[in-house]
XYZ file of C-alpha atoms in Angstrom:
548
model
C 110.083 -36.913 69.759
C 109.860 -35.207 66.658
C 107.108 -33.815 64.846
C 106.551 -34.259 61.182
C 106.246 -30.942 59.190
C 104.274 -31.239 55.449
C 105.040 -28.837 52.825
C 103.084 -28.272 50.011
C 104.607 -30.094 46.465
C 106.866 -28.986 44.343
C 106.067 -27.962 40.473
C 108.360 -29.828 37.686
C 111.074 -26.699 38.122
C 111.269 -27.188 42.058
C 109.289 -24.242 43.185
C 107.083 -24.957 46.094
C 103.433 -25.006 44.751
C 100.651 -22.496 46.251
C 97.410 -24.011 47.774
C 94.972 -25.241 45.503
C 92.754 -21.926 47.074
C 95.218 -19.680 46.372
C 95.753 -21.078 42.835
C 92.547 -20.773 41.876
C 91.940 -16.758 43.408
C 94.820 -15.839 41.338
C 93.694 -17.549 38.212
C 90.301 -15.778 38.700
C 92.697 -12.456 39.175
C 94.387 -12.656 35.880
C 91.136 -12.023 34.020
C 88.377 -10.844 36.241
C 90.984 -8.584 38.034
C 89.105 -8.972 41.299
C 91.950 -8.097 44.083
C 91.789 -4.862 42.745
C 88.405 -4.478 43.018
C 87.830 -5.817 45.840
C 91.041 -3.374 47.293
C 89.113 -0.378 46.246
C 85.451 -1.098 47.404
C 85.459 -3.493 49.859
C 86.718 -1.520 52.640
C 83.968 1.734 51.634
C 82.715 2.997 54.433
C 78.975 2.977 55.142
C 77.478 5.022 58.000
C 75.286 3.611 60.501
C 71.755 4.671 61.502
C 68.903 3.013 61.483
C 66.789 4.615 58.895
C 69.126 3.607 56.398
C 67.688 -0.327 57.067
C 64.554 1.007 55.159
C 66.513 0.196 51.797
C 67.819 -3.104 52.746
C 64.216 -3.917 54.115
C 63.022 -3.435 50.198
C 66.115 -4.941 48.722
C 65.903 -8.310 50.821
C 62.383 -8.260 50.301
C 63.312 -7.880 46.512
C 65.646 -11.438 46.788
C 62.695 -13.175 48.327
C 60.530 -12.344 46.141
C 62.907 -13.687 42.679
C 63.737 -16.845 45.126
C 60.035 -17.724 45.953
C 58.998 -17.237 42.649
C 61.193 -19.049 40.879
C 60.051 -22.033 42.424
C 56.306 -21.012 41.855
C 57.027 -21.077 38.440
C 58.002 -24.915 38.550
C 54.588 -25.570 38.636
C 52.567 -22.960 37.508
C 50.114 -23.226 34.777
C 49.869 -19.801 32.690
C 46.789 -21.190 30.399
C 43.271 -20.198 30.619
C 42.085 -23.252 28.622
C 39.261 -25.079 30.682
C 39.203 -27.794 32.571
C 37.331 -29.855 35.047
C 38.637 -29.745 38.764
C 38.910 -33.496 40.231
C 42.100 -32.171 43.093
C 41.960 -32.925 46.941
C 40.056 -29.579 47.433
C 36.216 -31.105 47.770
C 34.357 -27.776 47.680
C 36.028 -27.466 44.326
C 35.180 -30.879 42.709
C 33.497 -30.629 39.138
C 33.907 -27.125 38.864
C 35.113 -25.878 35.452
C 38.199 -23.688 35.690
C 41.124 -22.356 33.998
C 44.298 -24.379 33.724
C 46.113 -21.367 35.790
C 43.368 -21.428 38.211
C 43.657 -25.078 38.769
C 47.301 -25.060 39.196
C 47.388 -22.390 41.902
C 45.033 -24.870 43.636
C 47.246 -27.216 42.726
C 50.288 -25.783 44.566
C 47.893 -24.430 47.442
C 47.133 -28.206 48.109
C 49.678 -30.548 46.345
C 52.885 -29.001 46.289
C 54.988 -29.219 49.689
C 55.653 -26.133 51.037
C 53.322 -24.575 48.098
C 50.914 -22.461 50.038
C 53.524 -21.334 52.150
C 55.659 -20.208 49.661
C 53.171 -18.429 47.952
C 51.739 -16.628 51.125
C 55.684 -15.353 51.353
C 55.834 -14.486 47.625
C 52.758 -12.699 48.106
C 53.608 -10.748 51.301
C 57.346 -10.224 50.150
C 56.189 -7.971 47.351
C 53.556 -5.997 49.625
C 56.447 -5.300 52.174
C 58.885 -4.652 48.909
C 56.754 -1.764 47.842
C 55.779 -0.470 51.435
C 59.610 -0.326 52.181
C 60.165 0.849 48.842
C 57.308 3.768 49.850
C 59.041 4.847 53.440
C 62.460 4.565 51.955
C 61.739 6.906 49.545
C 59.932 9.006 51.814
C 62.688 9.233 53.937
C 65.093 10.383 51.146
C 62.919 12.799 50.410
C 62.539 14.491 53.764
C 66.291 14.577 54.847
C 67.061 15.845 50.903
C 68.816 13.030 49.807
C 68.074 13.110 45.882
C 69.706 16.407 45.484
C 73.011 17.364 43.515
C 74.693 14.343 42.458
C 72.121 12.001 43.296
C 68.862 12.831 41.040
C 69.177 10.111 38.670
C 69.613 7.645 40.864
C 65.916 9.212 43.063
C 64.306 8.668 39.192
C 65.966 4.995 38.869
C 64.257 4.081 42.747
C 61.432 6.222 41.494
C 60.967 4.027 38.438
C 61.521 0.912 40.640
C 58.672 1.999 42.643
C 56.182 2.229 39.673
C 57.657 -0.888 37.932
C 57.150 -2.748 41.268
C 53.346 -1.735 41.569
C 52.597 -3.004 38.203
C 54.783 -6.261 38.508
C 52.644 -6.450 42.132
C 49.399 -5.985 40.055
C 49.930 -8.664 36.759
C 50.912 -11.092 39.832
C 48.308 -10.410 41.653
C 46.312 -11.372 38.423
C 47.976 -14.247 37.281
C 46.031 -17.373 39.187
C 42.422 -15.804 37.378
C 40.588 -16.197 40.981
C 36.932 -13.851 40.846
C 38.995 -11.542 42.479
C 42.003 -10.999 40.726
C 40.085 -10.944 37.509
C 37.660 -8.296 39.206
C 40.921 -6.237 39.113
C 41.950 -6.982 36.064
C 37.949 -6.157 34.877
C 38.520 -3.078 35.883
C 41.916 -2.374 34.620
C 40.572 -3.375 31.086
C 37.854 -0.179 31.980
C 40.347 2.406 32.764
C 42.624 1.148 29.331
C 39.279 1.337 26.965
C 39.002 4.965 28.658
C 42.280 6.317 26.953
C 41.199 8.439 23.818
C 42.616 6.694 20.338
C 44.585 4.336 21.578
C 42.285 2.447 24.548
C 41.124 -0.123 21.929
C 44.481 -0.979 20.611
C 46.170 -1.346 23.987
C 42.736 -3.866 25.455
C 43.197 -5.592 21.991
C 46.946 -6.042 22.363
C 46.626 -7.044 26.095
C 43.654 -9.572 26.093
C 43.958 -10.877 22.257
C 40.608 -10.102 21.349
C 37.059 -9.027 23.800
C 37.734 -9.282 27.324
C 38.512 -11.305 29.278
C 39.751 -13.200 25.757
C 41.873 -16.678 25.658
C 45.542 -15.148 26.217
C 45.490 -12.571 29.224
C 47.228 -14.663 31.724
C 50.062 -16.228 29.211
C 50.576 -12.497 28.229
C 50.766 -11.368 31.974
C 53.053 -14.028 33.261
C 55.623 -13.061 30.333
C 55.777 -9.279 31.619
C 55.164 -10.844 35.034
C 58.339 -13.007 35.212
C 60.631 -11.675 32.547
C 60.104 -7.919 31.333
C 59.439 -6.393 34.688
C 61.647 -8.212 36.703
C 64.352 -7.603 34.301
C 64.162 -4.025 34.157
C 63.923 -3.744 37.567
C 66.943 -6.031 38.388
C 68.923 -3.685 35.746
C 67.668 -0.633 37.698
C 68.626 -2.032 40.714
C 72.190 -2.648 39.565
C 72.400 0.761 38.651
C 70.629 2.055 41.759
C 73.288 0.656 43.957
C 76.509 1.227 42.305
C 75.344 5.166 41.604
C 75.079 3.928 45.730
C 78.711 3.287 45.865
C 80.381 5.409 43.260
C 78.621 8.665 44.414
C 79.572 7.755 48.230
C 76.401 7.470 50.633
C 74.490 10.360 52.486
C 75.130 11.048 56.475
C 73.201 12.900 59.075
C 74.842 16.049 60.145
C 77.405 15.597 62.912
C 80.620 16.455 63.992
C 83.226 15.408 61.893
C 81.173 14.790 58.915
C 81.158 16.983 55.614
C 80.261 16.635 52.010
C 84.121 15.427 52.037
C 84.099 12.604 54.395
C 81.904 9.548 54.871
C 82.144 8.390 59.323
C 81.104 4.974 59.003
C 81.561 1.222 59.040
C 83.702 -0.490 56.649
C 81.622 -2.896 53.999
C 83.607 -5.765 54.752
C 83.358 -7.288 57.670
C 81.429 -5.466 59.292
C 78.692 -4.286 57.163
C 78.348 -7.077 55.326
C 77.800 -9.028 58.473
C 75.416 -6.887 59.648
C 73.655 -7.451 56.341
C 73.411 -10.621 55.752
C 72.169 -11.303 59.537
C 69.713 -8.618 58.785
C 68.391 -10.703 55.640
C 67.654 -13.426 57.980
C 65.909 -11.503 60.256
C 63.607 -10.238 57.373
C 63.558 -13.323 55.928
C 61.998 -14.841 59.009
C 59.914 -11.968 59.548
C 58.057 -12.331 56.491
C 57.790 -16.454 57.254
C 56.538 -15.730 60.277
C 53.811 -13.610 58.873
C 53.116 -15.690 55.690
C 52.631 -18.749 57.869
C 50.001 -16.830 60.715
C 48.115 -14.354 58.233
C 46.475 -15.431 55.288
C 46.542 -13.667 52.128
C 44.714 -13.976 48.504
C 42.731 -17.251 49.989
C 41.816 -17.918 46.250
C 39.944 -21.503 46.996
C 37.136 -19.380 49.037
C 37.118 -17.260 46.163
C 36.614 -19.557 43.056
C 37.667 -19.337 39.602
C 36.735 -16.005 37.472
C 33.804 -15.764 35.727
C 32.891 -12.602 33.785
C 29.340 -12.363 35.208
C 30.318 -12.316 38.855
C 32.051 -9.928 40.947
C 33.333 -10.751 44.641
C 32.172 -8.948 47.300
C 34.648 -6.209 48.957
C 36.992 -6.579 45.802
C 39.870 -4.529 47.058
C 43.124 -4.340 45.114
C 46.520 -4.565 47.013
C 47.517 -1.352 48.733
C 49.378 0.322 47.191
C 46.973 0.546 43.520
C 44.207 1.178 46.043
C 44.945 4.533 45.045
C 44.280 4.700 41.653
C 40.741 2.488 42.193
C 39.914 5.149 44.796
C 40.045 7.966 42.370
C 37.594 5.976 39.855
C 35.174 5.120 42.500
C 34.429 8.529 44.016
C 35.103 10.170 40.476
C 31.177 11.204 38.917
C 30.497 9.304 35.913
C 30.887 12.431 33.788
C 30.825 11.367 29.810
C 31.263 13.586 26.719
C 29.753 12.281 23.559
C 30.397 13.800 19.719
C 30.675 13.073 16.382
C 29.643 9.453 17.423
C 32.557 8.716 19.957
C 32.310 8.474 24.051
C 34.755 10.238 26.253
C 34.395 8.873 29.559
C 35.637 11.144 31.855
C 34.754 9.012 34.942
C 37.435 6.903 34.571
C 39.933 8.767 32.026
C 40.221 12.120 34.561
C 41.239 9.872 37.496
C 43.643 7.383 35.430
C 45.202 11.252 34.937
C 45.234 11.870 38.326
C 46.967 8.869 38.960
C 49.504 9.660 36.473
C 50.383 13.316 37.815
C 50.156 12.316 40.920
C 53.156 9.784 40.495
C 55.117 12.088 38.202
C 55.368 14.937 40.572
C 58.340 12.995 43.028
C 59.850 11.921 40.023
C 60.880 15.554 38.960
C 60.743 17.603 42.243
C 64.192 17.294 42.826
C 64.637 18.994 39.637
C 62.109 21.411 40.036
C 63.960 22.248 43.530
C 66.831 22.514 42.229
C 65.981 25.444 39.572
C 64.622 27.434 42.534
C 67.301 27.176 44.661
C 69.572 27.810 41.550
C 71.977 25.248 44.156
C 74.765 23.408 41.910
C 77.072 22.094 44.812
C 77.305 18.215 45.702
C 75.609 17.515 49.133
C 76.630 14.811 50.972
C 75.001 15.622 54.382
C 71.653 15.035 54.825
C 68.675 18.154 55.720
C 66.482 17.425 59.282
C 63.497 17.899 57.835
C 62.304 20.593 60.095
C 65.159 22.784 58.322
C 63.304 22.308 55.097
C 59.158 23.271 55.960
C 58.463 23.900 52.663
C 60.040 20.515 50.950
C 58.741 18.607 54.000
C 55.341 20.149 54.023
C 54.689 19.479 50.411
C 55.905 15.931 51.340
C 52.981 15.329 53.614
C 50.513 16.869 51.826
C 51.788 14.310 48.683
C 51.484 11.285 51.542
C 47.790 12.658 52.425
C 46.180 12.889 49.229
C 47.705 9.609 48.247
C 46.061 7.994 51.775
C 42.947 10.013 51.288
C 42.543 8.286 47.826
C 43.453 4.929 49.576
C 40.560 5.248 51.744
C 38.124 5.594 48.336
C 39.719 2.708 47.176
C 37.890 0.661 49.906
C 34.934 2.664 50.668
C 32.582 -0.385 50.404
C 34.782 -1.718 53.548
C 35.139 1.326 55.635
C 31.057 1.645 55.170
C 30.344 -1.986 56.266
C 32.641 -2.389 59.357
C 32.179 1.263 60.195
C 28.437 1.621 59.593
C 28.828 4.792 57.249
C 27.514 5.391 54.357
C 28.983 4.297 51.261
C 28.153 7.918 49.562
C 29.291 9.870 52.817
C 32.639 8.291 52.316
C 32.739 8.805 48.515
C 32.125 12.903 49.189
C 34.591 13.071 52.066
C 37.044 11.420 49.454
C 36.069 14.151 46.951
C 36.348 17.091 49.335
C 39.153 16.131 51.224
C 41.645 14.976 48.410
C 41.863 18.688 48.000
C 41.415 19.994 50.696
C 43.463 17.611 52.745
C 46.703 18.124 51.853
C 46.427 21.876 51.979
C 45.325 21.560 55.689
C 48.180 19.236 55.791
C 50.631 21.455 54.464
C 49.837 24.347 56.626
C 50.612 22.279 60.033
C 53.294 20.661 59.298
C 54.725 24.223 58.214
C 53.989 25.423 60.787
C 55.476 21.947 63.114
C 58.441 22.505 61.221
C 59.076 26.265 61.866
C 58.024 25.989 65.706
C 61.061 22.963 66.120
C 63.740 25.231 64.690
C 62.301 28.260 67.060
C 62.520 25.443 69.655
C 66.306 24.598 68.253
C 67.175 28.506 68.084
C 66.029 28.956 71.924
C 67.856 25.994 72.768
C 71.127 26.929 71.293
C 70.613 30.706 73.194
C 69.154 29.644 76.640
C 70.594 26.180 76.614
C 68.779 22.767 77.631
C 66.312 22.828 80.616
C 67.064 20.889 83.319
C 64.099 20.986 85.236
C 66.112 22.679 88.330
C 64.158 25.474 90.050
C 66.572 28.139 91.945
C 65.637 31.367 93.745
C 67.850 34.544 93.283
C 68.174 37.043 96.199
C 65.433 39.232 94.955
C 62.887 36.583 95.154
C 62.652 35.483 91.435
C 62.347 31.994 90.711
C 63.990 30.584 87.583
C 64.959 27.925 86.257
C 68.426 26.337 85.178
C 69.655 25.826 81.500
C 72.524 23.864 81.143
C 74.410 25.147 77.716
C 74.803 22.647 75.184
C 78.039 20.508 74.060
C 79.877 21.668 70.814
C 78.851 18.580 69.558
C 75.263 19.340 69.597
C 75.477 22.945 68.623
C 76.973 22.005 65.633
C 73.927 19.242 64.902
C 71.519 22.418 65.444
C 73.235 25.183 63.090
C 75.092 22.886 60.598
C 72.291 23.963 58.049
C 72.522 26.192 55.096
C 70.063 28.508 54.650
C 68.851 29.644 51.544
C 68.112 33.092 50.625
C 65.041 34.073 48.201
C 65.831 35.163 44.743
C 65.392 38.716 43.802
C 64.768 39.734 40.540
C 66.523 43.747 41.232
C 64.720 46.605 40.072
C 62.585 46.634 37.099
C 63.822 49.417 35.637
C 67.388 49.534 34.560
C 70.057 52.888 35.529
C 68.720 54.261 32.012
C 65.031 54.559 33.515
C 64.185 51.645 30.700
C 61.961 49.598 32.006
C 63.626 45.913 32.370
C 62.107 42.511 30.300
C 61.521 39.785 33.217
C 60.526 36.294 31.586
C 57.977 34.952 32.604
C 60.250 32.012 33.993
C 62.264 34.000 36.038
C 58.946 35.512 37.632
C 57.415 32.297 38.418
C 60.946 31.286 40.005
C 61.658 34.396 41.794
C 57.893 33.858 43.735
C 58.145 30.226 44.037
C 61.722 31.040 45.637
C 59.998 33.295 48.174
C 57.700 30.906 49.296
C 60.379 28.223 49.806
C 62.781 30.831 51.653
C 60.746 34.179 52.155
C 60.444 35.618 55.973
C 57.785 32.872 56.702
C 59.538 29.744 55.568
C 62.263 29.899 57.909
C 63.590 31.009 60.662
C 67.057 32.929 60.932
C 69.462 30.766 62.601
C 71.049 32.226 65.530
C 74.378 34.553 64.451
C 77.750 34.038 66.234
C 77.150 37.440 68.062
C 73.699 36.595 69.562
C 75.101 33.716 70.611
C 77.992 35.629 72.807
C 75.828 38.282 74.130
C 73.754 36.243 75.990
C 76.090 33.237 77.233
C 78.937 36.191 77.808
C 76.509 38.667 78.974
C 74.127 37.229 81.163
C 74.823 33.605 81.308
C 72.603 30.348 81.812
C 70.612 30.684 84.434
């Protein structure tokens, strides 16, 4: 019995033709150079650590937002033209409302899967910003923003800020009573800006609030302008991640010149693909179980009404909290009124958001460090930076308490005035307390690491010596663990040198250099870091006395 074999057909010259897939790939490579690109990047190494998944959660949530947003745009009507509702939701029968609100009701009750897609879209937006926030804090506390990644840190910061305003514009589109109250609040904040506030308000609303155009204008901003900028920033962010190579946590064999981990293809891509569907599935489950923004229970927006419990999404709660607790100060001069009760919180909100953006450049200036950093810091080894980060988070969340002061009051039976005074005081006192406590904790952890390096790990085994003393046996650390605990660099505070030169003439020291020296001392002075154990100290203990 013989078996027949098939061969690819030959071309006119008698040569064997390549399979169709290979011919398509060759055609594409000849025009796009995909083979060289894939060879250079598909085997790129990425380190494996759970904290790196925070950025992936943000990326995948953004993709989910885009997918669900495209679906919703097919049915949403960005118009403020008034109509009378005659849909299937009985409580709204015969009520006048905008087309935007009516189409959102239609998506929720008439479009197949519309309500679930709305819920997924909104929950994905919340999770996107939460993941971005936590991811940025991970980058901050580990020092991953240092050279050469300062620009990438700024890109990430801009993504977060633009995400906040993209979420706000999307939240405002249904034109329901809750979102309309938020838009009214925003318009008041815009009007508090001196000179240009009224012009910005007119530009956004097309006249006196609420006007007839703001939904259409917010719609264009929400689906075109801000997502387009964010998509460009995201692509640039990912390109720089690949270009600079990924950071990695300290450990044996890990240096600033290598990356220890898994190749992008197939290992990392397979894990990332599975993780995407896991994130999508969890967001879908949350969306199916927990209702968010039930606009049918709120009713359409009317300027003469305000919904109770009018809370913004969490990322905007800080800004509203500052306005809610700020005293109603005003200055009237030359016929003009400056509403400080709104304008000062607006300025504070901008300053608090801007501080993280400029921090990498500030730290680089203080340290004078021009080296490239690809090995991450353990947060305890940078006590001042870690304390500043915790202080910033504390200020943010205290402001968030102010943004929900009415809910805190009603749920916990507290005085709303007491909550407002708590926020007013602890917005300034809380970060200071958080800074001091966090720094002391970091220094305590450094002391424990030093003790562990010199004396080893406590085993819990008690031994009695010949002369009757009881001691605990310590087990020497492995070389891998010793390396991890001692590999970090410790900066020296900047010294200005003598105030007079060799000729006895007083040197003129620039004010900025004095400020830099004082900050450097605060960062790396005697009370800001614990000196690492030296080789001599280690040998003296391990060779002279041994481990108990």
